[in-house]
Amino acid sequence: MKYIKDFKILKNITISDDTFVLELQLRQKLPIIFPGQFVEVLINKSKNTFLRRPFSIHDVNTSKNTISLFIKKVGEGTEALSKYKVGDIVNIIFPLGKGFNLVKNKKVLLIGGGCGIAPLLYLSKRLNENNNEIHVLLGGRSKEDIIKIKEFKKYGKVYISTENGSLCERGLLTQNSVLKNNFDKIYACGPAPMLKAVAKIAKEKNTECEVSLENIMACGIGACLCCVVETKKGNQCVCTEGPVFNINDLTWQI
Amino acid sequence: MADLSINIKKLLFKNPVLTASGTFGYGEEFEDFIALNKLGGFITKGTTLKSREGNAYPRVHETASGMLNAVGLQNKGIDYFIKTTYPIIKDLNTNIIVNVSGSTIEDYTAVAEKLNALEKIPAIELNISCPNVKQGGMAFGTSCKSAAEVTKAIRKTYKKILIVKLSPNVTDITEIARAVEAEGADAVSLINTLLGMAIDAEIRKPVLSTVTGGLSGPCIKPIALRMVWQTYKAVKIPIIGLGGIMNAADAIEFFLAGATAIQIGTANFIDPQTSLKVIKGIENYLSKHKINSINELVGKLSIE
Ligand SMILES: Cc1cc2nc3c(=O)[nH]c(=O)nc-3n(C[C@H](O)[C@H](O)[C@H](O)COP(=O)(O)OP(=O)(O)OC[C@H]3O[C@@H](n4cnc5c(N)ncnc54)[C@H](O)[C@@H]3O)c2cc1C
Ligand SMILES: Cc1cc2nc3c(=O)[nH]c(=O)nc-3n(C[C@H](O)[C@H](O)[C@H](O)COP(=O)(O)O)c2cc1C
Ligand code: FES
């Protein structure tokens, strides 16, 4: 079941120069939300933002009925959202899409590049409840891009790559030494080139791998067919068949 | 309360608010947000004889108060619709209209024939602005001759209500409207999307995979309204108006310009409950102006 609801902004937390977290409260009880699912936000305060904007659900607090979004400012819509104040109302369609498949009692690696870390926090929380051994690899251009380390450390071991070497290992995330280890499953979210590189590694090691994709969307509910990705079963909508896909179902890997 | 019902020939619509093809899937996508039974009707995604994968991604680009799309008629084909979708939606208490698309007259007629046999589909909407035709690559909807030809062919096989959806990418839409009226169309829908394009200046490339795409949303409303008004003066058959309708006030403008019914398109993406809000808003307008029936409003634009 999907809903269209008004949420109240409880917190708007600046994380870095270009990232922020919105904590949003629903007056009623939240429905069940799976990690990897996303929302479509109506950004009223930006005149030129006509369509809704999709964002992954970063975290869920069922006792407070809040969800949070981890957002990177890239254009007018996200810039406008960053200026929303505590008490402001935002209209949201949620929870959308199919999330990650949760495993039990396994050794898992979560890989997040840039704002691709957004859906991984709630995923860690839920994987942690399922008794998994969690390893998290975060990557960015410089140490300013690496955020939320403390939160991830609550659930597992954290590894970091920065392209300029300002924090931990230098280089691309996909060159990080943790990737030499074996895992039962890899979950990844981030820019497409990164996901392709991760998929290649996973394929070589024959490791199960799910990736969360980002395509430009209009409706978010499978009605417009604008957000398609090529899969072995033909074009599928990222908003309804995804955003999480098993790499074996996609045609783009390697 | 005012009477919102309208007729196209013998087909009764409980209210004049429909949802537009390609923006409403096959209805099911919206079930969580609205009671489909409250709609005057809904028009399905363009359905073709064979399944189609559509165009390559990217297929969408946002523009000032609107969007460009290049979906390219992705759908699973008429047989899939009949076997899988129809059984799920057929018992809804609203008019389900199938938007029929094709690239040859034979394709169109084959789909129409199959739909003729479906008891709970009272009407089809013929989409004649698909740019892939057999001869010359010209759209059926942009020449009077081909628009007339395809309408005539369908009219021979299809016995129920035939609505023809017109393309605005023409010099004079009234000529096309007259041509399809003469061949037996029971109503016309206007408008389909306007041909547009977007460029990514950083990489000096078009944004859409197809270079050009269809423009929809509030930015096209003035054009749609003008075309409805011109066509109202040119034909006798009912007009279903659409193009950028976001709220009841927009819808009322279309009735005044001559539309008997309207469709909600892109607005469904912004607010999936738009159509129900528009129905409510029309009711309020009628009661505020003490008008008994929506039909009294049609074409009542005062020019003096
Ligand atoms: C399922 C899904 C989940 C997402 N989750 C998050 C998230 O948790 N946090 C987050 O910060 N962002 C997320 N995004 C991306 C986010 O939707 C875009 O950054 C946002 O729509 C940009 O809006 P804007 O008005 O600020 O930028 P615009 O003015 O629309 O665009 C500015 C630039 O941003 C880029 N952009 C626009 N839309 C997207 C998109 N959908 N994906 C990637 N790049 C885009 C383009 O390069 C564009 O040139 C997600 C996208 C999807 C599809
Ligand atoms: C994503 C998208 C897909 C569409 N697909 C179809 C289609 O399959 N058949 C059709 O006749 N019109 C199609 N249309 C056109 C709409 O039905 C409508 O005519 C147009 O969008 C103008 O109305 P609007 O501004 O209210 O959206 C599509 C429009 C959009 C935005
Ligand atoms: S965004 Fe409309 S189908 Fe996915």
XYZ file of C-alpha atoms and ligand atoms in Angstrom:
646
model
C 0.000 0.000 0.000
C 1.243 3.471 -0.915
C 0.217 6.696 0.784
C 0.167 10.408 0.068
C 0.613 12.308 3.319
C 1.749 15.572 4.842
C 4.810 15.257 7.070
C 6.009 17.875 9.528
C 9.697 18.745 9.608
C 11.038 17.925 13.063
C 14.683 18.575 12.283
C 16.762 19.943 9.437
C 20.360 19.025 10.219
C 23.302 20.351 8.226
C 25.784 17.521 7.695
C 28.292 19.193 5.377
C 28.383 22.127 2.950
C 26.188 20.332 0.505
C 24.397 17.625 2.463
C 21.631 17.720 5.064
C 19.226 15.393 6.816
C 15.509 16.053 7.146
C 13.649 14.317 9.930
C 9.971 14.180 9.064
C 7.086 13.202 11.264
C 3.767 11.690 10.299
C 0.794 12.280 12.607
C -0.434 8.714 12.235
C 1.387 5.459 12.672
C 3.921 4.757 9.944
C 3.245 1.795 7.660
C 5.881 -0.922 7.333
C 8.883 0.416 5.438
C 11.579 -1.773 3.912
C 15.180 -0.594 3.576
C 15.824 0.602 0.042
C 12.345 2.000 -0.444
C 12.008 5.666 -1.334
C 9.682 8.662 -1.188
C 8.547 11.274 -3.722
C 8.641 14.760 -2.219
C 6.648 17.729 -3.467
C 8.864 20.799 -3.202
C 6.406 23.674 -2.974
C 8.876 26.351 -2.094
C 10.769 26.113 -5.355
C 8.799 27.676 -8.194
C 10.675 25.885 -10.952
C 10.553 22.432 -9.416
C 7.515 21.024 -11.154
C 7.859 17.276 -10.659
C 8.267 15.567 -7.307
C 11.787 14.515 -6.293
C 12.695 10.950 -5.260
C 14.812 10.322 -2.151
C 15.734 7.085 -0.424
C 14.447 6.510 3.069
C 17.553 7.048 5.171
C 16.200 6.025 8.528
C 12.917 5.100 10.200
C 11.867 5.558 13.784
C 8.636 3.688 14.415
C 8.181 4.940 17.977
C 8.334 8.609 16.902
C 6.675 7.954 13.529
C 9.515 9.676 11.772
C 11.467 8.998 8.645
C 14.639 10.788 7.681
C 16.067 11.702 4.321
C 19.726 12.243 3.603
C 19.949 14.761 0.798
C 22.694 16.240 -1.338
C 22.140 19.679 -2.848
C 22.544 19.319 -6.607
C 19.987 21.706 -8.088
C 17.117 24.014 -7.403
C 14.805 21.466 -5.797
C 17.274 20.088 -3.282
C 18.594 23.612 -2.613
C 15.037 24.734 -1.784
C 14.484 21.675 0.430
C 17.616 22.484 2.411
C 15.985 25.767 3.431
C 12.825 24.202 4.868
C 12.396 25.031 8.549
C 11.303 23.025 11.556
C 7.501 22.967 11.570
C 7.174 23.279 7.761
C 4.963 20.725 6.044
C 6.054 18.586 3.095
C 3.766 16.400 1.030
C 5.161 12.947 0.388
C 4.157 9.832 -1.556
C 5.581 6.745 0.148
C 6.809 4.066 0.659
C 7.750 3.442 -2.959
C 9.586 0.723 -4.812
C 11.003 -2.619 -3.812
C 13.721 -2.562 -1.187
C 16.749 -4.735 -0.521
C 16.298 -8.427 0.221
C 17.343 -8.962 3.812
C 19.555 -11.938 4.616
C 20.076 -13.642 7.993
C 23.246 -14.787 9.759
C 25.519 -13.816 6.869
C 28.646 -11.792 6.291
C 27.586 -8.753 4.288
C 29.290 -5.742 2.748
C 27.427 -2.463 2.267
C 28.985 -0.043 -0.199
C 27.942 3.610 -0.404
C 29.348 6.254 -2.699
C 28.392 9.910 -2.198
C 24.741 10.283 -1.288
C 24.458 6.571 -2.091
C 24.981 6.017 1.608
C 21.418 7.320 2.106
C 19.533 3.991 2.070
C 22.353 2.050 3.746
C 21.806 3.270 7.297
C 18.309 1.833 7.676
C 19.559 -1.244 5.821
C 22.369 -1.698 8.386
C 19.894 -1.357 11.207
C 17.649 -4.065 9.804
C 20.518 -6.369 8.814
C 21.864 -5.966 12.326
C 18.548 -7.161 13.749
C 18.924 -10.228 11.532
C 22.197 -11.234 13.112
C 24.438 -10.473 10.176
C 28.119 -9.598 10.337
C 28.109 -6.128 8.806
C 30.956 -4.386 6.974
C 30.393 -0.920 5.542
C 32.548 0.693 2.884
C 32.081 4.424 2.352
C 33.673 6.376 -0.458
C 33.976 9.995 -1.517
C 36.228 12.527 -3.171
C 37.684 13.879 0.089
C 37.158 13.467 3.819
C 34.379 16.095 3.721
C 32.285 13.643 1.733
C 32.561 10.893 4.333
C 29.807 11.298 6.820
C 27.747 9.337 9.295
C 30.728 7.138 10.254
C 29.633 7.074 13.892
C 26.148 5.873 13.029
C 27.411 3.068 10.827
C 29.863 1.999 13.523
C 26.871 1.100 15.728
C 26.103 -1.758 13.361
C 29.402 -2.943 11.990
C 32.945 -2.347 10.883
C 33.517 0.740 8.713
C 36.074 1.094 5.866
C 36.764 4.318 4.047
C 38.235 5.369 0.716
C 38.858 8.936 -0.364
C 40.059 9.806 -3.839
C 42.551 12.378 -2.527
C 43.636 10.231 0.391
C 42.529 12.779 2.993
C 40.947 9.993 5.023
C 41.961 6.321 5.248
C 42.734 4.596 1.960
C 43.504 6.674 -1.092
C 41.765 5.888 -4.358
C 38.439 4.836 -5.721
C 36.079 3.060 -3.416
C 36.240 0.003 -5.616
C 40.002 -0.245 -5.015
C 39.567 -0.538 -1.240
C 41.373 -3.523 0.256
C 38.246 -4.762 2.039
C 36.998 -5.875 -1.355
C 39.683 -8.560 -1.384
C 37.780 -10.356 1.365
C 34.920 -12.721 0.757
C 31.347 -11.855 1.605
C 28.062 -13.698 1.302
C 26.338 -10.662 -0.082
C 27.100 -7.138 -1.279
C 24.615 -4.257 -1.198
C 25.599 -1.080 -3.051
C 24.247 2.360 -3.792
C 25.920 5.277 -5.557
C 26.734 6.670 -8.997
C 26.259 4.312 -11.947
C 29.991 3.914 -12.817
C 30.684 2.887 -9.214
C 27.838 0.382 -9.250
C 29.124 -1.112 -12.475
C 32.587 -1.532 -10.972
C 31.101 -3.130 -7.858
C 28.982 -5.436 -9.990
C 32.079 -6.519 -11.880
C 33.908 -7.408 -8.668
C 30.896 -9.244 -7.288
C 30.543 -11.208 -10.520
C 34.188 -12.221 -10.482
C 33.904 -13.440 -6.917
C 30.533 -14.986 -7.569
C 29.037 -12.984 -4.701
C 25.317 -12.155 -4.525
C 24.972 -8.449 -5.195
C 22.094 -6.003 -5.083
C 22.388 -2.417 -6.270
C 20.056 0.540 -5.792
C 19.681 2.557 -9.011
C 18.787 6.192 -9.579
C 16.930 7.232 -12.693
C 15.131 10.485 -13.314
C 11.495 9.932 -12.407
C 8.213 11.674 -13.068
C 5.471 9.761 -11.226
C 7.348 7.330 -8.974
C 4.444 4.862 -9.069
C 4.785 3.028 -12.367
C 2.316 5.123 -14.332
C 4.484 7.113 -16.743
C 7.146 4.545 -17.753
C 9.789 7.279 -17.801
C 12.295 5.698 -15.398
C 13.121 2.452 -17.177
C 16.292 0.421 -17.011
C 17.131 -2.438 -19.366
C 16.852 -5.807 -17.697
C 16.981 -9.374 -18.926
C 13.163 -9.316 -18.826
C 12.999 -6.144 -20.957
C 12.597 -2.538 -19.836
C 11.519 -2.275 -16.223
C 10.562 0.747 -14.143
C 13.129 1.646 -11.520
C 10.331 3.125 -9.402
C 8.271 -0.060 -9.136
C 10.509 -3.004 -10.094
C 13.439 -1.304 -8.332
C 15.164 0.839 -7.261
C 16.969 -2.246 -5.933
C 17.976 -4.806 -8.545
C 19.972 -7.988 -8.396
C 22.923 -7.458 -10.735
C 22.122 -10.746 -12.465
C 18.863 -9.257 -13.721
C 20.442 -6.165 -15.264
C 21.969 -6.069 -18.725
C 24.522 -3.348 -17.982
C 26.980 -5.180 -15.799
C 30.407 -5.608 -17.343
C -26.622 19.245 -6.133
C -25.781 20.009 -9.742
C -25.874 17.238 -12.301
C -22.344 16.402 -13.368
C -23.236 13.670 -15.814
C -22.508 13.962 -19.506
C -23.079 11.802 -22.555
C -21.102 10.915 -25.606
C -23.756 9.432 -27.848
C -25.435 6.800 -25.683
C -22.493 6.421 -23.359
C -23.147 7.976 -19.960
C -20.344 9.386 -17.846
C -21.211 10.049 -14.187
C -19.018 13.144 -14.338
C -16.904 14.835 -16.999
C -13.522 14.095 -15.431
C -11.382 11.397 -17.054
C -7.700 10.625 -16.695
C -5.393 10.873 -19.690
C -3.634 8.079 -21.516
C -0.026 7.427 -20.543
C -0.363 9.281 -17.260
C -2.612 6.809 -15.487
C -1.152 3.422 -16.353
C -4.003 0.930 -16.419
C -5.733 2.509 -13.422
C -4.393 0.017 -10.876
C -1.345 2.208 -10.193
C -3.672 4.787 -8.623
C -5.880 2.502 -6.544
C -4.052 3.333 -3.315
C -4.761 7.031 -3.796
C -8.252 7.327 -5.235
C -11.428 5.320 -5.627
C -11.407 4.680 -9.367
C -15.202 4.327 -9.312
C -15.490 8.056 -8.614
C -13.973 8.982 -11.981
C -16.089 9.736 -15.007
C -13.720 7.360 -16.737
C -10.120 6.541 -17.282
C -8.093 6.090 -20.399
C -5.452 3.413 -20.438
C -1.857 3.658 -21.547
C -1.542 3.539 -25.341
C -1.950 -0.103 -26.316
C -0.602 -1.609 -29.509
C -1.047 -4.914 -31.316
C 2.333 -6.320 -30.297
C 4.235 -5.550 -27.125
C 6.679 -2.666 -27.414
C 9.808 -1.825 -25.418
C 9.555 1.913 -26.072
C 12.498 4.268 -26.469
C 15.872 4.258 -24.757
C 16.430 6.047 -21.459
C 16.486 9.071 -20.727
C 12.826 9.504 -21.469
C 11.928 12.469 -19.346
C 13.049 16.024 -18.757
C 11.520 18.680 -16.591
C 10.820 22.055 -18.174
C 9.394 25.281 -16.822
C 5.937 24.212 -15.595
C 5.865 21.025 -17.577
C 7.789 18.032 -18.797
C 9.069 16.430 -21.968
C 8.636 12.706 -22.415
C 9.932 10.213 -24.920
C 8.352 7.022 -23.625
C 7.540 5.746 -27.098
C 4.468 3.640 -26.399
C 6.048 1.023 -24.161
C 3.288 -1.518 -23.465
C 2.729 -5.247 -23.284
C 0.353 -5.413 -26.236
C -3.389 -5.946 -26.591
C -3.390 -9.697 -25.895
C -1.662 -9.169 -22.555
C -4.201 -6.457 -21.758
C -7.118 -8.759 -22.552
C -5.690 -11.708 -20.652
C -4.165 -10.059 -17.612
C -5.305 -6.474 -17.074
C -8.894 -6.575 -18.249
C -10.044 -9.242 -15.756
C -8.679 -7.112 -12.891
C -10.266 -3.819 -13.910
C -13.392 -4.856 -15.753
C -15.756 -4.686 -12.802
C -14.950 -1.121 -11.871
C -17.962 1.114 -11.981
C -16.512 3.672 -14.360
C -15.949 3.925 -18.103
C -12.704 2.248 -19.066
C -11.492 3.551 -22.387
C -8.552 1.940 -24.131
C -6.140 4.240 -25.927
C -5.258 2.500 -29.188
C -1.948 3.182 -30.847
C -0.281 1.713 -33.868
C 2.006 2.270 -36.770
C -0.132 0.921 -39.584
C -3.851 0.986 -40.308
C -3.879 -2.809 -40.108
C -2.429 -2.644 -36.586
C -5.039 -0.147 -35.467
C -7.934 -2.128 -36.855
C -6.673 -5.399 -35.390
C -6.539 -3.862 -31.910
C -9.924 -2.181 -32.319
C -11.462 -5.442 -33.424
C -10.220 -7.244 -30.330
C -11.554 -4.465 -28.116
C -14.923 -4.533 -29.808
C -15.455 -7.935 -28.229
C -14.784 -6.775 -24.650
C -18.051 -6.171 -22.889
C -16.735 -3.720 -20.286
C -14.840 -1.487 -22.677
C -17.473 0.907 -24.013
C -15.143 3.122 -26.021
C -11.700 3.456 -27.535
C -9.540 6.508 -27.952
C -7.580 6.431 -31.162
C -4.134 7.943 -30.735
C -3.219 9.215 -34.176
C -0.147 11.215 -33.334
C 2.266 8.328 -33.156
C 5.116 9.316 -35.465
C 5.889 5.836 -36.852
C 3.775 5.287 -39.897
C 4.330 2.903 -42.751
C 4.479 5.484 -45.550
C 6.736 8.516 -45.388
C 7.050 8.463 -41.597
C 4.412 11.149 -41.214
C 2.062 10.986 -38.283
C -1.513 9.889 -39.016
C -2.764 12.851 -37.080
C -0.980 15.542 -39.011
C -2.650 15.149 -42.376
C -6.386 15.249 -43.013
C -6.123 12.441 -45.513
C -4.410 9.921 -43.240
C -6.490 10.950 -40.195
C -9.625 10.358 -42.235
C -8.311 7.101 -43.635
C -7.530 5.510 -40.267
C -10.799 6.726 -38.723
C -12.743 5.290 -41.628
C -10.997 1.932 -41.342
C -11.637 1.679 -37.604
C -15.236 2.835 -37.955
C -15.853 -0.179 -40.191
C -14.813 -2.684 -37.538
C -15.400 -0.898 -34.260
C -19.049 -0.626 -33.317
C -18.883 1.202 -29.979
C -17.900 4.759 -29.077
C -14.963 5.964 -31.138
C -12.977 8.888 -29.787
C -10.121 10.225 -31.894
C -7.278 11.966 -30.096
C -5.763 14.763 -32.128
C -2.223 16.030 -32.374
C -1.565 19.734 -31.819
C 1.490 19.599 -34.085
C -0.468 20.853 -37.085
C -1.232 24.144 -38.779
C -4.991 23.913 -38.387
C -6.404 21.391 -35.936
C -9.989 22.153 -36.962
C -9.403 20.644 -40.405
C -8.280 17.374 -38.891
C -11.217 17.430 -36.477
C -13.635 17.915 -39.358
C -11.983 15.121 -41.318
C -12.394 12.558 -38.537
C -15.929 13.767 -37.756
C -16.851 13.149 -41.379
C -15.579 9.566 -41.125
C -17.691 8.732 -38.097
C -15.716 9.715 -34.998
C -18.116 10.096 -32.061
C -15.882 12.572 -30.223
C -12.428 14.094 -30.363
C -9.857 14.441 -27.587
C -7.481 17.341 -27.782
C -4.660 17.801 -27.290
C -1.863 15.265 -27.293
C 1.645 16.487 -26.428
C 3.454 19.213 -28.363
C 6.746 18.350 -29.989
C 9.619 19.902 -28.050
C 13.257 19.391 -27.151
C 15.866 20.033 -24.469
C 19.633 20.416 -24.716
C 22.341 19.759 -22.146
C 24.679 22.663 -22.898
C 27.550 21.224 -20.839
C 27.933 18.244 -23.141
C 26.236 19.871 -26.159
C 23.884 16.955 -26.512
C 20.123 16.516 -26.478
C 18.767 15.463 -23.098
C 16.253 12.917 -24.402
C 17.381 9.728 -26.112
C 15.099 10.581 -29.028
C 16.283 14.221 -29.340
C 12.703 15.503 -29.455
C 9.849 14.557 -27.150
C 6.296 15.400 -26.132
C 5.689 18.488 -24.025
C 2.895 18.372 -21.457
C 1.781 20.147 -18.308
C 0.619 23.680 -17.417
C 2.906 25.242 -20.046
C 0.711 23.847 -22.849
C -2.648 24.867 -21.378
C -3.124 28.097 -23.351
C -2.511 26.240 -26.610
C -4.853 23.394 -25.680
C -7.555 25.845 -24.659
C -7.257 27.781 -27.899
C -7.492 24.565 -29.913
C -10.578 23.384 -28.005
C -12.250 26.723 -28.610
C -11.430 26.723 -32.340
C -12.563 23.131 -32.741
C -15.789 23.760 -30.828
C -16.795 26.169 -33.559
C -15.815 23.730 -36.297
C -17.447 20.404 -35.363
C -20.702 19.116 -33.912
C -19.338 16.097 -32.049
C -18.318 16.457 -28.379
C -14.807 17.545 -27.501
C -12.797 16.108 -24.627
C -10.312 18.783 -23.614
C -6.938 18.250 -22.041
C -3.522 19.817 -21.747
C -2.109 21.182 -18.528
C -5.219 20.918 -16.375
C -4.013 21.044 -12.754
C -7.171 22.033 -10.864
C -10.893 22.729 -11.168
C -10.372 26.320 -12.294
C -8.365 25.065 -15.290
C -11.084 22.518 -16.047
C -13.834 25.159 -15.993
C -11.925 27.149 -18.628
C -12.017 24.106 -20.910
C -15.783 23.680 -20.459
C -16.313 27.348 -21.274
C -14.150 26.976 -24.382
C -16.352 24.108 -25.553
C -15.204 20.875 -23.943
C -17.932 18.427 -22.901
C -15.473 16.514 -20.753
C -11.868 16.935 -19.684
C -8.869 14.740 -18.916
C -6.243 15.029 -16.214
C -2.773 14.093 -17.448
C 0.589 15.186 -16.082
C -1.124 16.547 -12.950
C -1.566 12.910 -11.844
C 2.212 12.761 -11.288
C 2.280 15.827 -9.058
C -0.797 14.854 -7.070
C -2.363 11.453 -7.783
C -5.590 12.733 -6.220
C -5.974 15.666 -8.646
C -8.892 14.131 -10.567
C -11.060 13.751 -7.465
C -10.211 17.284 -6.343
C -11.219 18.564 -9.784
C -14.597 16.773 -9.565
C -15.232 18.385 -6.168
C -14.121 21.797 -7.457
C -16.443 21.596 -10.461
C -19.346 20.777 -8.103
C -18.494 23.814 -6.000
C -18.288 26.073 -9.040
C -21.657 24.928 -10.330
C -23.379 25.419 -6.999
C -21.727 28.817 -6.481
C -22.987 29.948 -9.894
C -26.361 28.225 -9.437
C -25.918 26.096 -12.540
C -27.961 22.885 -12.594
C -25.970 20.838 -15.066
C -22.401 20.822 -16.312
C -23.797 20.694 -19.845
C -25.043 24.261 -19.423
C -21.481 25.447 -19.132
C -20.125 23.931 -22.340
C -19.064 26.588 -24.845
C -20.521 29.412 -22.751
C -17.562 31.682 -23.302
C -18.762 35.246 -23.711
C -16.766 37.095 -26.341
C -18.432 40.508 -26.069
C 15.122 6.114 -6.163
C 15.960 7.340 -5.959
C 16.478 7.603 -4.709
C 17.247 8.736 -4.486
N 17.724 8.955 -3.236
C 18.425 10.066 -2.980
C 18.861 10.341 -1.664
O 18.599 9.590 -0.738
N 19.568 11.467 -1.449
C 19.852 12.340 -2.460
O 20.482 13.364 -2.192
N 19.454 12.108 -3.719
C 18.739 11.002 -4.012
N 18.293 10.767 -5.289
C 18.615 11.751 -6.347
C 17.666 12.952 -6.241
O 16.385 12.544 -6.596
C 18.123 14.096 -7.151
O 19.346 14.571 -6.720
C 17.128 15.230 -7.140
O 15.970 14.845 -7.792
C 17.680 16.470 -7.795
O 16.710 17.490 -7.753
P 17.117 19.026 -7.932
O 15.870 19.797 -8.226
O 17.909 19.505 -6.785
O 18.081 18.989 -9.145
P 17.753 19.251 -10.668
O 17.760 20.730 -10.886
O 16.563 18.494 -11.089
O 19.014 18.598 -11.323
C 20.347 19.036 -11.071
C 21.298 17.945 -11.481
O 21.157 16.853 -10.580
C 21.229 15.620 -11.258
N 20.025 14.816 -11.000
C 18.729 15.188 -11.110
N 17.894 14.179 -10.820
C 18.672 13.126 -10.525
C 18.406 11.795 -10.163
N 17.168 11.304 -10.041
N 19.462 11.001 -9.934
C 20.715 11.461 -10.049
N 21.029 12.704 -10.384
C 20.036 13.537 -10.634
C 21.327 15.916 -12.726
O 22.640 15.693 -13.151
C 20.974 17.360 -12.863
O 21.752 17.989 -13.859
C 17.525 9.643 -5.550
C 17.012 9.381 -6.820
C 16.245 8.247 -7.030
C 15.695 7.982 -8.374
C 4.535 10.228 -19.845
C 3.410 10.449 -20.815
C 2.970 9.394 -21.618
C 1.930 9.580 -22.531
N 1.491 8.510 -23.271
C 0.413 8.677 -24.101
C -0.149 7.564 -24.830
O 0.301 6.421 -24.708
N -1.191 7.801 -25.671
C -1.734 9.051 -25.818
O -2.686 9.218 -26.580
N -1.259 10.101 -25.124
C -0.201 9.946 -24.269
N 0.275 11.031 -23.541
C -0.345 12.353 -23.724
C -1.339 12.676 -22.624
O -2.409 11.766 -22.607
C -1.885 14.092 -22.777
O -2.506 14.221 -24.035
C -0.816 15.161 -22.679
O 0.085 14.849 -21.664
C -1.389 16.559 -22.416
O -2.093 16.623 -21.198
P -1.465 17.091 -19.800
O -0.749 18.372 -20.052
O -2.619 17.217 -18.876
O -0.526 16.015 -19.406
C 1.324 10.853 -22.640
C 1.778 11.905 -21.836
C 2.802 11.719 -20.923
C 3.239 12.878 -20.063
S 8.685 7.361 -12.601
Fe 6.850 7.019 -13.618
S 7.039 4.926 -14.054
Fe 8.727 5.261 -12.818
